[in-house]
Amino acid sequence: MSSLLLTGVGSLVTNDPAHGGLLGELHDAALVIDGSTIGWVGQRRDAPATDGALDLGGRAVIPGFVDSHSHLVFAGDRAEEFAARMTGTPYSAGGIRTTVAATREATDEQLTANVSRLVTEMRRQGTTTVEIKSGYGLTVADEARALEIAGQFTDETTYLGAHVVPAEYADDPAGYVSLVTGPMLDAAAKHSKWIDVFVERGAFDADQGRAILQAGIARGLQARVHANQLGEGPGVQLACEVGAAAADHCTYLTDADIDALSSAGVVAGLLPAIEFSTRSPYPDARRLLDAGVTVALATDCNPGSGYSSSMSFCIALAVRDMHMTPAEALWSATAGGAASLRRPDRGHLTPGARADLAVLDAPSHLHLSYRPGVPLVSRTFIAGRPV
């Protein structure tokens, strides 16, 4: 195991409050990668001896992005649906069934190649941890294979058999819930860390969602919830009731929802690329932050409601349209995502943390929102290795 000194860091975001402020930012800094973990951080003048050194020439270094919500196992696209939305057709959950049909017809090799393409795209943009859901198979075999494929790329796999009720169960939603909580769960559990459910009109109601989440929890899976995307509803309250790690979307929130998130310690996952792509109202992150709720930013990369893999884009949207400061948005895209996935070893650059980081071709993290759409990530390290 060798050590590498990254020196000449103009701005180093550690997310360590011991260094002051939300981001624990250091200037004229350096850090040591010791094998797969962070060995040391501090001022460049105090850097220890190492096996090798790399001078970054004043570039900024940030923790790798932690994308806590994505749907990457799919086939086809829904570009025509996007075009229709841009001419006034409202988004609804029903479009998911289009992707289900294409995904069922795809081979394992085609699905794996598509996930590989998207994960590579994410890594080039500084994402070092990504959660990947199933949910476009909706049969026992297709959900199991989706999770097996996702597991080739991440440990953060999520069983989302409860994405929508597929067409063959349109007249028997209770029968589909029984499938999701029975044979499908049996096939999916060994490939999953998480269980999720889309609690929304056009998908699953609170009672169905509760039954699905409780079945997964009983099998040792941890809970997440798609909540309050299309309107006010029971999703957030259900997430808090079952002790979910995160309630994602949170586009429409009542004061009671925000109080519940704060009291229960459930992370609010905000997905601004979805509002961008569906022309929906952006959630007001300020309400959540001022109430003490932990906020995560994620891409929700999927072929229907938002086909972006860029966490930098999400940061820019959060700053521009969700009332977050640049520091808050970056923290939510790194440490916030790690909190959503319950991964204390990620999202910060402190001794002992996994050495996941991104080098920006810019002097400061501020350029992520200051220069939207510009590919600023010049290097990405995952567990100490450049990718």
Tab-separated table of C-alpha atoms in Angstrom:
chain	number	residue	atom	x	y	z
A	1	MET	CA	0.000	0.000	0.000
A	2	SER	CA	1.474	3.347	-1.060
A	3	SER	CA	0.724	6.928	-0.101
A	4	LEU	CA	0.149	9.868	-2.438
A	5	LEU	CA	0.316	13.542	-1.519
A	6	LEU	CA	-2.057	15.825	-3.400
A	7	THR	CA	-0.488	19.231	-2.989
A	8	GLY	CA	-1.047	22.674	-4.454
A	9	VAL	CA	-4.762	22.509	-3.637
A	10	GLY	CA	-6.173	26.009	-3.951
A	11	SER	CA	-9.357	25.175	-2.025
A	12	LEU	CA	-9.995	21.912	-0.204
A	13	VAL	CA	-13.561	21.122	0.855
A	14	THR	CA	-13.380	18.616	3.715
A	15	ASN	CA	-16.953	18.775	5.072
A	16	ASP	CA	-15.260	18.622	8.477
A	17	PRO	CA	-16.761	21.217	10.856
A	18	ALA	CA	-13.533	21.138	12.866
A	19	HIS	CA	-12.037	23.305	10.123
A	20	GLY	CA	-14.816	25.878	10.416
A	21	GLY	CA	-17.990	26.580	8.502
A	22	LEU	CA	-20.316	24.139	6.811
A	23	LEU	CA	-17.706	22.883	4.343
A	24	GLY	CA	-14.597	22.912	6.522
A	25	GLU	CA	-12.777	24.615	3.671
A	26	LEU	CA	-8.981	24.923	3.688
A	27	HIS	CA	-6.875	27.074	1.372
A	28	ASP	CA	-3.356	26.431	0.059
A	29	ALA	CA	-3.977	22.909	1.286
A	30	ALA	CA	-2.841	19.342	0.777
A	31	LEU	CA	-4.094	15.869	1.561
A	32	VAL	CA	-2.628	12.396	1.685
A	33	ILE	CA	-4.255	9.351	0.109
A	34	ASP	CA	-3.035	6.335	2.065
A	35	GLY	CA	-4.106	3.290	0.105
A	36	SER	CA	-7.890	3.496	-0.165
A	37	THR	CA	-8.462	6.055	2.604
A	38	ILE	CA	-7.603	9.619	3.520
A	39	GLY	CA	-4.461	9.617	5.674
A	40	TRP	CA	-4.004	13.315	6.397
A	41	VAL	CA	-5.373	16.767	5.498
A	42	GLY	CA	-4.009	20.199	6.291
A	43	GLN	CA	-1.965	23.126	5.064
A	44	ARG	CA	0.515	22.451	2.305
A	45	ARG	CA	3.440	23.669	4.405
A	46	ASP	CA	2.702	20.965	7.002
A	47	ALA	CA	2.394	18.040	4.605
A	48	PRO	CA	4.134	14.803	5.667
A	49	ALA	CA	6.491	12.737	3.542
A	50	THR	CA	4.774	10.281	1.188
A	51	ASP	CA	5.678	7.725	-1.450
A	52	GLY	CA	4.577	10.058	-4.250
A	53	ALA	CA	3.202	13.527	-4.868
A	54	LEU	CA	0.920	15.239	-7.370
A	55	ASP	CA	0.832	19.052	-7.603
A	56	LEU	CA	-2.672	20.202	-8.577
A	57	GLY	CA	-1.581	23.717	-9.449
A	58	GLY	CA	-4.155	25.598	-7.390
A	59	ARG	CA	-7.170	23.500	-8.391
A	60	ALA	CA	-10.003	22.864	-5.958
A	61	VAL	CA	-10.669	19.448	-4.425
A	62	ILE	CA	-14.071	18.358	-3.157
A	63	PRO	CA	-15.440	15.097	-1.756
A	64	GLY	CA	-16.789	12.833	-4.459
A	65	PHE	CA	-20.472	13.293	-5.149
A	66	VAL	CA	-22.781	10.751	-3.498
A	67	ASP	CA	-25.764	10.234	-5.804
A	68	SER	CA	-28.359	8.670	-3.525
A	69	HIS	CA	-31.172	8.162	-6.057
A	70	SER	CA	-30.955	6.761	-9.583
A	71	HIS	CA	-32.723	4.338	-11.931
A	72	LEU	CA	-30.028	3.075	-14.294
A	73	VAL	CA	-31.199	-0.439	-15.193
A	74	PHE	CA	-33.426	0.185	-18.199
A	75	ALA	CA	-33.650	-0.070	-21.956
A	76	GLY	CA	-34.802	2.452	-24.536
A	77	ASP	CA	-35.547	6.104	-23.933
A	78	ARG	CA	-38.546	8.404	-23.690
A	79	ALA	CA	-37.355	11.376	-25.694
A	80	GLU	CA	-40.731	11.717	-27.398
A	81	GLU	CA	-42.414	11.899	-23.992
A	82	PHE	CA	-39.997	14.685	-23.020
A	83	ALA	CA	-40.821	16.568	-26.217
A	84	ALA	CA	-44.527	16.220	-25.472
A	85	ARG	CA	-44.023	17.666	-21.985
A	86	MET	CA	-42.224	20.634	-23.472
A	87	THR	CA	-45.341	21.329	-25.540
A	88	GLY	CA	-47.709	21.129	-22.591
A	89	THR	CA	-48.484	17.483	-21.792
A	90	PRO	CA	-48.231	17.081	-17.988
A	91	TYR	CA	-46.007	14.407	-16.429
A	92	SER	CA	-47.685	11.385	-14.818
A	93	ALA	CA	-46.392	8.161	-13.333
A	94	GLY	CA	-47.900	6.095	-16.147
A	95	GLY	CA	-45.008	6.638	-18.531
A	96	ILE	CA	-42.932	4.221	-16.471
A	97	ARG	CA	-44.783	1.342	-18.163
A	98	THR	CA	-43.218	2.298	-21.507
A	99	THR	CA	-39.762	1.682	-20.062
A	100	VAL	CA	-40.948	-1.525	-18.387
A	101	ALA	CA	-41.888	-2.983	-21.773
A	102	ALA	CA	-38.506	-2.121	-23.313
A	103	THR	CA	-36.561	-3.369	-20.294
A	104	ARG	CA	-38.320	-6.729	-20.229
A	105	GLU	CA	-37.371	-7.266	-23.883
A	106	ALA	CA	-33.699	-6.322	-23.423
A	107	THR	CA	-30.953	-8.858	-22.886
A	108	ASP	CA	-28.767	-8.943	-19.789
A	109	GLU	CA	-25.868	-7.776	-21.939
A	110	GLN	CA	-27.792	-4.770	-23.234
A	111	LEU	CA	-28.894	-3.722	-19.754
A	112	THR	CA	-25.402	-4.170	-18.304
A	113	ALA	CA	-23.845	-2.132	-21.110
A	114	ASN	CA	-26.281	0.704	-20.506
A	115	VAL	CA	-25.593	0.792	-16.754
A	116	SER	CA	-21.849	0.736	-17.452
A	117	ARG	CA	-22.197	3.660	-19.847
A	118	LEU	CA	-24.128	5.747	-17.349
A	119	VAL	CA	-21.896	4.915	-14.364
A	120	THR	CA	-18.835	5.858	-16.436
A	121	GLU	CA	-20.573	9.111	-17.348
A	122	MET	CA	-21.225	9.792	-13.660
A	123	ARG	CA	-17.664	9.034	-12.586
A	124	ARG	CA	-16.263	11.415	-15.180
A	125	GLN	CA	-18.405	14.102	-13.554
A	126	GLY	CA	-17.164	13.422	-10.025
A	127	THR	CA	-19.721	10.944	-8.701
A	128	THR	CA	-17.983	8.301	-6.600
A	129	THR	CA	-20.972	6.544	-5.006
A	130	VAL	CA	-24.275	5.868	-6.739
A	131	GLU	CA	-27.431	4.149	-5.538
A	132	ILE	CA	-29.181	2.123	-8.262
A	133	LYS	CA	-32.794	0.950	-8.132
A	134	SER	CA	-34.668	-1.795	-9.902
A	135	GLY	CA	-38.250	-1.022	-10.890
A	136	TYR	CA	-38.408	-1.364	-14.668
A	137	GLY	CA	-38.932	-5.120	-14.711
A	138	LEU	CA	-41.880	-5.673	-12.383
A	139	THR	CA	-41.765	-9.462	-12.687
A	140	VAL	CA	-39.962	-11.769	-10.283
A	141	ALA	CA	-37.262	-12.651	-12.809
A	142	ASP	CA	-36.823	-9.148	-14.215
A	143	GLU	CA	-36.525	-7.460	-10.829
A	144	ALA	CA	-33.984	-10.036	-9.654
A	145	ARG	CA	-31.841	-9.638	-12.774
A	146	ALA	CA	-32.001	-5.835	-12.560
A	147	LEU	CA	-30.616	-5.986	-9.031
A	148	GLU	CA	-27.939	-8.497	-9.994
A	149	ILE	CA	-26.833	-6.132	-12.767
A	150	ALA	CA	-26.902	-3.099	-10.459
A	151	GLY	CA	-24.795	-5.007	-7.936
A	152	GLN	CA	-21.954	-5.180	-10.449
A	153	PHE	CA	-21.570	-1.409	-10.105
A	154	THR	CA	-22.543	-0.495	-6.539
A	155	ASP	CA	-23.249	-1.841	-3.065
A	156	GLU	CA	-26.166	0.596	-2.811
A	157	THR	CA	-28.857	-1.455	-4.566
A	158	THR	CA	-32.548	-0.794	-4.025
A	159	TYR	CA	-35.466	-3.122	-4.668
A	160	LEU	CA	-38.250	-1.058	-6.252
A	161	GLY	CA	-40.722	-3.675	-7.358
A	162	ALA	CA	-43.298	-1.178	-6.107
A	163	HIS	CA	-42.605	1.401	-8.813
A	164	VAL	CA	-46.022	1.143	-10.479
A	165	VAL	CA	-48.600	-1.602	-10.906
A	166	PRO	CA	-47.787	-3.271	-14.249
A	167	ALA	CA	-50.426	-3.579	-16.964
A	168	GLU	CA	-51.069	-7.271	-16.342
A	169	TYR	CA	-52.161	-6.450	-12.772
A	170	ALA	CA	-54.167	-3.327	-13.620
A	171	ASP	CA	-57.378	-4.998	-12.400
A	172	ASP	CA	-55.725	-6.663	-9.388
A	173	PRO	CA	-53.443	-4.208	-7.548
A	174	ALA	CA	-53.796	-6.193	-4.331
A	175	GLY	CA	-52.481	-9.230	-6.150
A	176	TYR	CA	-49.477	-7.253	-7.306
A	177	VAL	CA	-48.746	-6.076	-3.754
A	178	SER	CA	-48.842	-9.730	-2.693
A	179	LEU	CA	-46.318	-10.532	-5.431
A	180	VAL	CA	-44.043	-7.637	-4.397
A	181	THR	CA	-44.109	-8.679	-0.735
A	182	GLY	CA	-43.868	-12.407	-1.469
A	183	PRO	CA	-42.108	-14.187	-4.361
A	184	MET	CA	-40.583	-11.016	-5.810
A	185	LEU	CA	-39.149	-9.998	-2.443
A	186	ASP	CA	-37.800	-13.533	-1.979
A	187	ALA	CA	-35.909	-13.228	-5.271
A	188	ALA	CA	-34.765	-9.637	-4.727
A	189	ALA	CA	-33.734	-9.564	-1.062
A	190	LYS	CA	-30.362	-11.273	-1.491
A	191	HIS	CA	-29.360	-8.677	-4.096
A	192	SER	CA	-30.586	-5.583	-2.219
A	193	LYS	CA	-29.634	-3.303	0.623
A	194	TRP	CA	-32.734	-1.106	0.359
A	195	ILE	CA	-36.445	-1.345	-0.349
A	196	ASP	CA	-38.372	1.539	-1.881
A	197	VAL	CA	-41.954	2.289	-2.882
A	198	PHE	CA	-43.522	5.023	-5.027
A	199	VAL	CA	-46.287	6.415	-2.804
A	200	GLU	CA	-48.191	8.631	-5.214
A	201	ARG	CA	-51.407	8.886	-7.135
A	202	GLY	CA	-51.114	6.517	-10.064
A	203	ALA	CA	-48.757	4.271	-8.079
A	204	PHE	CA	-49.289	3.032	-4.470
A	205	ASP	CA	-51.311	4.391	-1.568
A	206	ALA	CA	-50.191	4.609	2.054
A	207	ASP	CA	-51.593	1.235	3.133
A	208	GLN	CA	-49.990	-0.553	0.196
A	209	GLY	CA	-46.724	1.284	0.770
A	210	ARG	CA	-46.697	0.413	4.471
A	211	ALA	CA	-47.238	-3.277	3.752
A	212	ILE	CA	-44.440	-3.297	1.169
A	213	LEU	CA	-41.936	-1.459	3.360
A	214	GLN	CA	-42.714	-3.547	6.436
A	215	ALA	CA	-42.228	-6.744	4.444
A	216	GLY	CA	-38.827	-5.541	3.259
A	217	ILE	CA	-37.757	-4.401	6.717
A	218	ALA	CA	-38.707	-7.811	8.097
A	219	ARG	CA	-36.293	-9.335	5.559
A	220	GLY	CA	-33.449	-7.059	6.697
A	221	LEU	CA	-33.731	-4.364	4.028
A	222	GLN	CA	-33.616	-0.680	4.905
A	223	ALA	CA	-36.396	1.631	3.782
A	224	ARG	CA	-36.533	4.545	1.361
A	225	VAL	CA	-39.656	6.209	-0.070
A	226	HIS	CA	-40.555	8.090	-3.251
A	227	ALA	CA	-42.698	10.743	-1.583
A	228	ASN	CA	-44.757	13.819	-2.412
A	229	GLN	CA	-43.562	14.270	-5.990
A	230	LEU	CA	-46.811	15.006	-7.803
A	231	GLY	CA	-48.725	16.582	-4.937
A	232	GLU	CA	-49.237	16.592	-1.195
A	233	GLY	CA	-49.788	13.079	0.070
A	234	PRO	CA	-48.920	10.468	2.673
A	235	GLY	CA	-45.443	9.514	1.447
A	236	VAL	CA	-43.369	11.686	3.763
A	237	GLN	CA	-45.405	10.752	6.820
A	238	LEU	CA	-45.078	7.065	5.921
A	239	ALA	CA	-41.302	7.408	5.569
A	240	CYS	CA	-41.125	8.919	9.035
A	241	GLU	CA	-43.452	6.291	10.501
A	242	VAL	CA	-41.325	3.327	9.350
A	243	GLY	CA	-37.950	4.942	10.095
A	244	ALA	CA	-36.861	5.257	6.478
A	245	ALA	CA	-33.432	6.660	5.740
A	246	ALA	CA	-34.833	9.077	3.173
A	247	ALA	CA	-37.959	10.502	1.641
A	248	ASP	CA	-37.070	11.474	-1.916
A	249	HIS	CA	-38.635	14.115	-4.167
A	250	CYS	CA	-40.409	16.151	-1.427
A	251	THR	CA	-41.689	18.575	-4.046
A	252	TYR	CA	-44.967	19.294	-2.231
A	253	LEU	CA	-44.646	19.543	1.544
A	254	THR	CA	-46.944	20.733	4.302
A	255	ASP	CA	-45.598	22.238	7.501
A	256	ALA	CA	-46.544	18.968	9.222
A	257	ASP	CA	-44.435	17.031	6.718
A	258	ILE	CA	-41.416	19.209	7.435
A	259	ASP	CA	-41.914	18.872	11.191
A	260	ALA	CA	-42.108	15.094	10.805
A	261	LEU	CA	-38.905	14.922	8.749
A	262	SER	CA	-37.096	17.018	11.329
A	263	SER	CA	-38.376	15.036	14.308
A	264	ALA	CA	-37.747	11.620	12.756
A	265	GLY	CA	-34.321	12.458	11.343
A	266	VAL	CA	-35.341	11.332	7.858
A	267	VAL	CA	-33.234	12.817	5.056
A	268	ALA	CA	-35.149	14.830	2.455
A	269	GLY	CA	-33.782	13.876	-0.951
A	270	LEU	CA	-34.296	16.668	-3.476
A	271	LEU	CA	-34.048	15.871	-7.183
A	272	PRO	CA	-34.041	19.171	-9.107
A	273	ALA	CA	-33.294	17.653	-12.514
A	274	ILE	CA	-36.783	16.148	-12.329
A	275	GLU	CA	-38.456	19.515	-11.834
A	276	PHE	CA	-36.335	20.871	-14.686
A	277	SER	CA	-37.415	18.084	-17.031
A	278	THR	CA	-41.081	17.989	-16.022
A	279	ARG	CA	-41.574	21.749	-15.615
A	280	SER	CA	-42.855	21.148	-12.104
A	281	PRO	CA	-42.370	23.584	-9.220
A	282	TYR	CA	-39.004	23.258	-7.507
A	283	PRO	CA	-39.082	22.264	-3.821
A	284	ASP	CA	-38.101	25.013	-1.409
A	285	ALA	CA	-34.980	23.694	0.264
A	286	ARG	CA	-34.860	26.756	2.505
A	287	ARG	CA	-37.966	25.620	4.398
A	288	LEU	CA	-36.321	22.271	5.077
A	289	LEU	CA	-32.914	23.629	6.031
A	290	ASP	CA	-34.371	26.273	8.342
A	291	ALA	CA	-36.333	23.502	10.108
A	292	GLY	CA	-33.161	21.483	10.685
A	293	VAL	CA	-33.907	18.778	8.117
A	294	THR	CA	-30.905	17.072	6.491
A	295	VAL	CA	-31.093	17.579	2.727
A	296	ALA	CA	-29.515	15.413	0.042
A	297	LEU	CA	-29.253	16.268	-3.639
A	298	ALA	CA	-29.390	13.483	-6.218
A	299	THR	CA	-29.874	13.186	-9.969
A	300	ASP	CA	-32.698	10.612	-10.107
A	301	CYS	CA	-31.179	9.719	-13.467
A	302	ASN	CA	-33.878	7.826	-15.378
A	303	PRO	CA	-35.170	7.703	-18.955
A	304	GLY	CA	-38.515	9.339	-18.271
A	305	SER	CA	-38.847	12.180	-15.802
A	306	GLY	CA	-35.200	13.327	-15.821
A	307	TYR	CA	-32.392	11.861	-17.904
A	308	SER	CA	-29.380	13.648	-16.395
A	309	SER	CA	-26.389	12.056	-14.694
A	310	SER	CA	-24.832	15.374	-13.650
A	311	MET	CA	-24.621	16.229	-9.960
A	312	SER	CA	-23.012	19.548	-10.918
A	313	PHE	CA	-26.166	20.394	-12.866
A	314	CYS	CA	-28.262	19.560	-9.805
A	315	ILE	CA	-26.094	21.836	-7.666
A	316	ALA	CA	-26.573	24.719	-10.079
A	317	LEU	CA	-30.349	24.193	-10.129
A	318	ALA	CA	-30.496	23.999	-6.333
A	319	VAL	CA	-28.660	27.296	-5.999
A	320	ARG	CA	-30.612	29.049	-8.727
A	321	ASP	CA	-34.122	27.741	-8.061
A	322	MET	CA	-34.297	26.059	-4.636
A	323	HIS	CA	-32.927	28.811	-2.380
A	324	MET	CA	-29.739	26.996	-1.379
A	325	THR	CA	-26.357	28.635	-1.011
A	326	PRO	CA	-23.490	27.153	-3.066
A	327	ALA	CA	-22.036	25.700	0.135
A	328	GLU	CA	-25.330	24.099	1.170
A	329	ALA	CA	-25.843	22.602	-2.276
A	330	LEU	CA	-22.351	21.084	-2.383
A	331	TRP	CA	-22.729	19.693	1.149
A	332	SER	CA	-26.068	18.134	0.196
A	333	ALA	CA	-24.559	16.545	-2.924
A	334	THR	CA	-21.758	14.957	-0.885
A	335	ALA	CA	-22.307	14.621	2.881
A	336	GLY	CA	-26.079	14.829	2.474
A	337	GLY	CA	-26.081	11.968	-0.011
A	338	ALA	CA	-23.894	9.933	2.326
A	339	ALA	CA	-26.374	10.548	5.154
A	340	SER	CA	-29.212	9.431	2.891
A	341	LEU	CA	-27.372	6.157	2.271
A	342	ARG	CA	-26.226	5.857	5.896
A	343	ARG	CA	-22.594	5.780	4.807
A	344	PRO	CA	-20.456	7.611	7.394
A	345	ASP	CA	-17.308	6.667	5.467
A	346	ARG	CA	-18.288	8.807	2.449
A	347	GLY	CA	-19.033	12.433	1.658
A	348	HIS	CA	-16.155	14.003	3.583
A	349	LEU	CA	-12.365	14.210	3.329
A	350	THR	CA	-11.124	13.440	6.819
A	351	PRO	CA	-8.560	10.897	8.029
A	352	GLY	CA	-10.015	7.401	7.835
A	353	ALA	CA	-12.706	8.238	5.283
A	354	ARG	CA	-12.682	6.425	1.956
A	355	ALA	CA	-10.555	8.424	-0.475
A	356	ASP	CA	-13.363	9.473	-2.815
A	357	LEU	CA	-12.723	12.905	-4.287
A	358	ALA	CA	-12.989	15.080	-7.356
A	359	VAL	CA	-10.474	17.616	-8.638
A	360	LEU	CA	-12.022	20.663	-10.267
A	361	ASP	CA	-10.459	22.571	-13.112
A	362	ALA	CA	-11.315	25.696	-11.129
A	363	PRO	CA	-9.937	27.447	-8.029
A	364	SER	CA	-13.109	27.040	-5.933
A	365	HIS	CA	-16.196	24.901	-5.533
A	366	LEU	CA	-18.211	28.048	-6.251
A	367	HIS	CA	-17.580	27.465	-9.949
A	368	LEU	CA	-19.922	24.450	-9.864
A	369	SER	CA	-22.888	26.815	-9.714
A	370	TYR	CA	-21.104	29.874	-11.130
A	371	ARG	CA	-20.329	28.045	-14.411
A	372	PRO	CA	-23.338	25.769	-14.966
A	373	GLY	CA	-23.058	23.218	-17.712
A	374	VAL	CA	-19.256	23.399	-17.907
A	375	PRO	CA	-17.415	20.069	-17.357
A	376	LEU	CA	-15.198	21.195	-14.485
A	377	VAL	CA	-14.199	17.820	-13.013
A	378	SER	CA	-10.715	17.028	-14.293
A	379	ARG	CA	-9.946	13.962	-12.119
A	380	THR	CA	-11.991	11.567	-10.016
A	381	PHE	CA	-10.559	9.243	-7.350
A	382	ILE	CA	-12.552	6.323	-5.932
A	383	ALA	CA	-11.076	4.528	-2.912
A	384	GLY	CA	-7.770	6.230	-3.685
A	385	ARG	CA	-7.599	5.159	-7.319
A	386	PRO	CA	-7.993	7.513	-10.296
A	387	VAL	CA	-10.843	6.571	-12.633
